[in-house]
Amino acid sequence: MTLNQLFDTSRTTILDGGMGTMLQAAGLPLGVRPETLALTQPDLLERIHHDYAEAGAQLLYANTFGASEHKLAGTGYTVEQLVPAAIACARRAAADTGALVALDIGPLGELLEPAGTLRFEDAYEAFARTVRAGQDADVIVLETMTDLYEVKAALLACRENSDKPVLVSMTFEANGRSFTGCCVESFAAVAAGLGASAIGINCSLGPTEILPLARRLCACVPNAGIPVFVKPNRGLPRADGSGYDMTAEQFAAAMEPYKELGVSMVGGCCGTDTECIRLLAQRFAGFVPPLRKMESVSRICTPVRAVEISGPTVVGERLNPTGKKRFQQALREQDMDYLLSQAVSQMEAGAQLLDVNVGLPGVDEPALMEKTVRALQAVVDLPLVLDSSDPAALERGLRVYNGKPLVNSVNGKQEVLDTILPLCKKYGAAVIGLTLDESGIPAEAEARVAVARRIRDAALAAGIEAEDIYIDCLTLTASAQQDHVMDTLRALETCKRELGVRTILGVSNISFGLPCREYLNVSFLTLAMARGLDLAILNPNAEPMMAAVASYRVLSGIDAGSTAYIARYVNAAPAAAAAQPGQVSLEQAVEQGLKSEAAAAARRLLETTDPLEVVNAHLVPALDRVGQGFEKGTLFLPQLLQSAAAAQSAFEQVRVALAEKGGNPVSRGAIVLATVQGDIHDIGKNIVKVLLENYGYQVTDLGRDVAPERVVEAVRRTGAPLVGLSALMTTTLPSMRRTIELLRQENLPCKVVVGGAVLTPEYAAEIGADFYARDAKATADIANKLFG
Amino acid sequence: MQLPLPAAPDYSQALRYLGVPEGDAASRALLECCAAPLWQAASPRGTARAVPTGQLPAELTAGRDIRLHLGDSPQTLLFAATLGPGVDALLRRLAATDVAAAAAADALASALVEQVCDEYETLLRQEWQQNGLYLTGRFSPGYGDYPLAAQPVLCRLLDTHRAIGLSTAPSCMLTPCKSVTALLGIGDTPRRGHRAGCATCALRTTCAYRKRGTFCDAEPTV
């Protein structure tokens, strides 16, 4: 068996079956780690591998599934000891049949951030270590994966530390999603984009249950040269725990329907044995799989959301500092919460993708892009459009992005094409191309199409599929270049029809400099959609724009039965101003926890009152009254929080007003907050943050699972006189102690307040904290007393 | 295996987690708003396996309380359940946008995972009863003097990562967060197990329930 034969889609490769089953049949006691057998019982492994090879298996998975450094901890063996030994067993067993040997890599057994505490980079390193130890294998297999982010870390580790082909299979539930919610289509897009040599499904289910998922996979794995493979379990587990419910014959018979899908590699997983593989090999001997029926679909995705671009799709434009003072301030302060709230609000308005631009003079754009992508994807599952002209920023964002992104943008300039297209190819991203080049923006449609053609050809040459190319024919401003408005539309139509690419436009530019911009934006958008616009970059919180898209979808038949349109508008009143039944004051809105009323009241007050006075004379006294009620027990935590949220929305208005004026932000003092290393419980800390911000403090929230060094760095950077640390678990209290020790060691003149359910005043004193806070209100009181 | 969602939210338990008295209508209204998104985000799963008590690794029988709980049960049922990562994602989103809803949803999610565990336990209890065997209640790492370090061992024995997508972080915390692991004793006579009690609890000096003269948990189920 050669590598070419293995991956040849015009024949069927037979893979091996389950190792665990065979080991149990050989009497392996429960609790013995199977990976250690490579050194303690190599003959046993060799015999099992040999039996599979004799039964017809042409690729043997070495017994290295759990041989990662974390899983081997406590066994007394290292990755470097076990992996080569396991591969050697398989290699000896393969000698007389010429079967190939795979380094088998399973999941690390720990959830990656943000669900867990394992950082993407650390997962990468763990995989890289196993890959480096597995030099002697012919190929690498990543299998039984449930987390697409882990797949990415592993695939990058393989591609950057070896040049062996990589087969990747994920495991799904019957509903077509993995435990982490990853769908089949997102898996295919990401695995193919990152250079997998074969893509498949294994484990969890039997042949019958996997069949519909395999059919989907065959349709969505792009590129006919990539084989699709399956390794089902031997049916489903019996309820009494005694094994699986199919005989070997039933298993092999249930694999028969795979013949018509175009799957070109088959094997078995849990419960299967040499008999299953023997029967499978007989059935598929000499079988030539049909070509896979691949759909030609454009997709941008996150693990849980694969957005198919067919018909106008909305890209939210608001995460962009251009012309937005408040946003610029948030970027300078690295205020992730503000960015997140903008993202969520666009999502709730119906945006399908989000454009992300954090380019601002004076900020470290590459670092900020990475931080922003991480923060966004922890909270919002919309796919992202990474918007930057800095290749370093794009690369940082591309590396940590979980899914298949869209890069905004390249253009016709050779240098740009040469720098950015390879990045898109490496990270499996789709790409937007602007029809401008070294000589600027061509006025005439034909000239723009010519630039588009050059971009498309360069992208195809770089290995990017046509379905992943989006051409932006550039929206000019009607006020300055009225004669060429229609050129944009003509160019768009031609590109769509003749170049086989998708199209995108940022429509808002059309109305720059004219009054009632929305009328022009809506009309231009509608004209563009009628000419074949695929992606529309717009403000999803501007309802007339969303209405234009919703209407077009009805008129063009995309929204069959007008279902989506009706759902969006059936209960919406026409845009007449609702009667104002008497306005509440800011104090009343805060005390009653009324968020939008508080924002409105603050706006009114700011027309006549200085922002600082609004905070000190109105907001803070209202919060004090609420706080006292909480202490007395006349109101409870939910009301305290609702008041805090109302105060927050009022405070946001103060910030906006100050940003407009260019004034300094309100600050009673700087405070750093963090949930300590190893802990990701942060509800308490978040409540403290809101309360402190409402009292006018500038809070730097470092988030969860924060290393002591980061706390020290933040205190040094902000000069914060107070640090708040939280931990919920007894096992993470040592991290709290270490953090305080480091702060003292670095001679930082700050006080430390600690809180969390397991903390006591005694323990707080023992670890050197200055204050113990029983709850959020107590923390605020401590801060108020400290800052005077 | 996939577990069904409970028919109705346990608002009373969620109110207790929030430290709010039963009758507070405003808090209840806030919880009710959180229920629908939470139910939609949850995908509860559970897994359980019986093992002879004598074969349990030392980490799983560390401390006095778990041994009292298992008593003379010849078999031990290893138990794990989770609401899935979707609930964590919802809580992260709320944490960034609505702190009141975040606290309410967090409390309701904690109540939900207990409900899911109770219902799964009832199912298991019925299955074992068909063979004339009885279960104690659940006893989880972290109760009494049962160390959290037992949690990763329990997850490994149950292969929870592969079975239900549940793992432990280095701090022994469960991920996804809204999850439970436990041991139950199995024997041929009805058995209660052992309540951890306040004496060995890590929170005994600061517990708000103790100060009010009550307990953190409702009556035992058996």
PDB file of C-alpha atoms in Angstrom, chain A residues 30 33 65 107 109-111 114-117 144 146 173 179-180 203 270 337 340-341 344 347 378-379 595 636-639 641-642 645 678-681 683 686-687 690 704 729-732 757-762 772, chain B residues 2 18-21 24 26-27 30 43 45 49 85 88-89 92-93 95-100 102-104 106 148-149 156-157 160-173 175-177 202-203 205-206 211:
ATOM      1  CA  LEU A  30     -10.236  -2.440  33.384  1.00  0.00           C
ATOM      2  CA  ARG A  33      -4.145   2.421  30.407  1.00  0.00           C
ATOM      3  CA  PHE A  65      -5.044   7.401  20.915  1.00  0.00           C
ATOM      4  CA  PRO A 107      -8.845  14.429  22.049  1.00  0.00           C
ATOM      5  CA  GLY A 109      -9.610  15.103  27.342  1.00  0.00           C
ATOM      6  CA  GLU A 110      -9.984  18.680  28.516  1.00  0.00           C
ATOM      7  CA  LEU A 111     -12.296  21.363  27.162  1.00  0.00           C
ATOM      8  CA  PRO A 114     -13.821  29.471  26.658  1.00  0.00           C
ATOM      9  CA  ALA A 115     -15.793  26.476  27.936  1.00  0.00           C
ATOM     10  CA  GLY A 116     -12.749  25.165  29.788  1.00  0.00           C
ATOM     11  CA  THR A 117      -9.391  26.508  30.887  1.00  0.00           C
ATOM     12  CA  THR A 144     -13.117  11.047  17.792  1.00  0.00           C
ATOM     13  CA  THR A 146     -15.869  16.699  19.367  1.00  0.00           C
ATOM     14  CA  GLU A 173     -24.678  12.598  17.696  1.00  0.00           C
ATOM     15  CA  PHE A 179     -21.242  17.527  21.880  1.00  0.00           C
ATOM     16  CA  THR A 180     -19.945  21.052  21.470  1.00  0.00           C
ATOM     17  CA  CYS A 203     -17.515   6.514  16.825  1.00  0.00           C
ATOM     18  CA  CYS A 270     -15.837   0.716  19.226  1.00  0.00           C
ATOM     19  CA  ASP A 337     -17.738  44.565  27.232  1.00  0.00           C
ATOM     20  CA  LEU A 340     -19.514  42.556  23.038  1.00  0.00           C
ATOM     21  CA  SER A 341     -22.659  44.564  23.630  1.00  0.00           C
ATOM     22  CA  VAL A 344     -24.878  41.044  20.628  1.00  0.00           C
ATOM     23  CA  MET A 347     -26.911  39.671  16.348  1.00  0.00           C
ATOM     24  CA  ALA A 378     -16.762  33.266  23.419  1.00  0.00           C
ATOM     25  CA  VAL A 379     -20.057  35.094  23.447  1.00  0.00           C
ATOM     26  CA  LYS A 595     -33.007  50.228  31.797  1.00  0.00           C
ATOM     27  CA  PHE A 636     -32.923  41.507  47.073  1.00  0.00           C
ATOM     28  CA  LEU A 637     -30.142  40.604  44.699  1.00  0.00           C
ATOM     29  CA  PRO A 638     -32.205  40.581  41.488  1.00  0.00           C
ATOM     30  CA  GLN A 639     -33.485  44.088  42.190  1.00  0.00           C
ATOM     31  CA  LEU A 641     -28.807  43.983  39.808  1.00  0.00           C
ATOM     32  CA  GLN A 642     -31.641  45.436  37.816  1.00  0.00           C
ATOM     33  CA  ALA A 645     -28.094  47.507  35.007  1.00  0.00           C
ATOM     34  CA  GLY A 678      -7.721  27.955  37.234  1.00  0.00           C
ATOM     35  CA  ASP A 679     -11.193  29.281  37.980  1.00  0.00           C
ATOM     36  CA  ILE A 680     -13.796  30.343  35.462  1.00  0.00           C
ATOM     37  CA  HIS A 681     -16.689  31.162  37.765  1.00  0.00           C
ATOM     38  CA  ILE A 683     -20.814  35.790  38.115  1.00  0.00           C
ATOM     39  CA  ASN A 686     -19.201  40.565  37.151  1.00  0.00           C
ATOM     40  CA  ILE A 687     -21.710  41.850  39.660  1.00  0.00           C
ATOM     41  CA  VAL A 690     -21.073  46.610  37.402  1.00  0.00           C
ATOM     42  CA  ARG A 704     -11.403  34.597  34.314  1.00  0.00           C
ATOM     43  CA  MET A 729     -13.330  26.852  44.611  1.00  0.00           C
ATOM     44  CA  THR A 730     -11.110  25.628  47.399  1.00  0.00           C
ATOM     45  CA  THR A 731      -8.700  24.293  44.789  1.00  0.00           C
ATOM     46  CA  THR A 732      -8.121  27.721  43.272  1.00  0.00           C
ATOM     47  CA  ALA A 757     -18.186  31.658  48.357  1.00  0.00           C
ATOM     48  CA  VAL A 758     -15.401  29.575  49.937  1.00  0.00           C
ATOM     49  CA  LEU A 759     -13.554  32.547  51.388  1.00  0.00           C
ATOM     50  CA  THR A 760     -13.642  33.418  55.052  1.00  0.00           C
ATOM     51  CA  PRO A 761     -12.272  36.494  56.836  1.00  0.00           C
ATOM     52  CA  GLU A 762      -9.680  34.232  58.479  1.00  0.00           C
ATOM     53  CA  TYR A 772     -12.558  40.468  52.867  1.00  0.00           C
TER      54      TYR A 772
ATOM     55  CA  GLN B   2     -29.596  12.219  26.252  1.00  0.00           C
ATOM     56  CA  LEU B  18     -30.196  33.879  44.772  1.00  0.00           C
ATOM     57  CA  GLY B  19     -30.710  34.372  48.477  1.00  0.00           C
ATOM     58  CA  VAL B  20     -34.235  35.668  47.893  1.00  0.00           C
ATOM     59  CA  PRO B  21     -37.278  34.742  50.032  1.00  0.00           C
ATOM     60  CA  ASP B  24     -40.611  37.954  46.106  1.00  0.00           C
ATOM     61  CA  ALA B  26     -40.132  40.674  41.124  1.00  0.00           C
ATOM     62  CA  SER B  27     -37.360  38.108  41.446  1.00  0.00           C
ATOM     63  CA  LEU B  30     -36.940  37.800  36.362  1.00  0.00           C
ATOM     64  CA  SER B  43     -28.887  19.655  26.010  1.00  0.00           C
ATOM     65  CA  ARG B  45     -26.874  14.216  29.048  1.00  0.00           C
ATOM     66  CA  ARG B  49     -21.870   2.681  35.449  1.00  0.00           C
ATOM     67  CA  PRO B  85     -21.869  23.750  26.707  1.00  0.00           C
ATOM     68  CA  ASP B  88     -22.296  28.033  29.510  1.00  0.00           C
ATOM     69  CA  ALA B  89     -22.401  29.986  26.237  1.00  0.00           C
ATOM     70  CA  ARG B  92     -21.278  34.099  29.014  1.00  0.00           C
ATOM     71  CA  ARG B  93     -23.451  36.139  26.671  1.00  0.00           C
ATOM     72  CA  ALA B  95     -22.565  38.168  31.600  1.00  0.00           C
ATOM     73  CA  ALA B  96     -21.500  40.606  28.903  1.00  0.00           C
ATOM     74  CA  THR B  97     -24.879  42.237  28.370  1.00  0.00           C
ATOM     75  CA  ASP B  98     -27.296  41.897  31.295  1.00  0.00           C
ATOM     76  CA  VAL B  99     -25.934  41.281  34.744  1.00  0.00           C
ATOM     77  CA  ALA B 100     -29.347  40.797  36.383  1.00  0.00           C
ATOM     78  CA  ALA B 102     -26.967  36.608  34.155  1.00  0.00           C
ATOM     79  CA  ALA B 103     -27.365  36.096  37.893  1.00  0.00           C
ATOM     80  CA  ALA B 104     -30.923  34.825  37.481  1.00  0.00           C
ATOM     81  CA  ASP B 106     -27.038  31.182  36.599  1.00  0.00           C
ATOM     82  CA  LEU B 148     -12.524  17.599  44.761  1.00  0.00           C
ATOM     83  CA  ALA B 149      -9.529  15.596  43.553  1.00  0.00           C
ATOM     84  CA  ARG B 156     -11.929   9.161  33.699  1.00  0.00           C
ATOM     85  CA  LEU B 157     -13.568   5.949  34.912  1.00  0.00           C
ATOM     86  CA  THR B 160     -17.310  11.246  30.481  1.00  0.00           C
ATOM     87  CA  HIS B 161     -15.452  13.152  27.775  1.00  0.00           C
ATOM     88  CA  ARG B 162     -16.391  10.584  25.180  1.00  0.00           C
ATOM     89  CA  ALA B 163     -19.765   9.636  26.663  1.00  0.00           C
ATOM     90  CA  ILE B 164     -21.309  13.037  27.390  1.00  0.00           C
ATOM     91  CA  GLY B 165     -18.740  15.704  26.532  1.00  0.00           C
ATOM     92  CA  LEU B 166     -17.853  16.386  30.174  1.00  0.00           C
ATOM     93  CA  SER B 167     -14.303  16.904  31.448  1.00  0.00           C
ATOM     94  CA  THR B 168     -12.423  18.402  34.362  1.00  0.00           C
ATOM     95  CA  ALA B 169     -10.061  21.340  34.319  1.00  0.00           C
ATOM     96  CA  PRO B 170      -6.741  21.145  36.197  1.00  0.00           C
ATOM     97  CA  SER B 171      -8.468  22.767  39.180  1.00  0.00           C
ATOM     98  CA  CYS B 172     -10.829  19.756  39.258  1.00  0.00           C
ATOM     99  CA  MET B 173     -13.683  22.019  38.221  1.00  0.00           C
ATOM    100  CA  THR B 175     -16.423  21.772  32.308  1.00  0.00           C
ATOM    101  CA  PRO B 176     -19.083  22.565  31.095  1.00  0.00           C
ATOM    102  CA  CYS B 177     -19.813  24.221  34.451  1.00  0.00           C
ATOM    103  CA  ALA B 202     -15.914  24.111  53.878  1.00  0.00           C
ATOM    104  CA  LEU B 203     -18.493  26.890  54.300  1.00  0.00           C
ATOM    105  CA  THR B 205     -18.216  29.492  59.247  1.00  0.00           C
ATOM    106  CA  THR B 206     -19.801  31.766  56.654  1.00  0.00           C
ATOM    107  CA  LYS B 211     -27.097  31.586  60.261  1.00  0.00           C
TER     108      LYS B 211
END
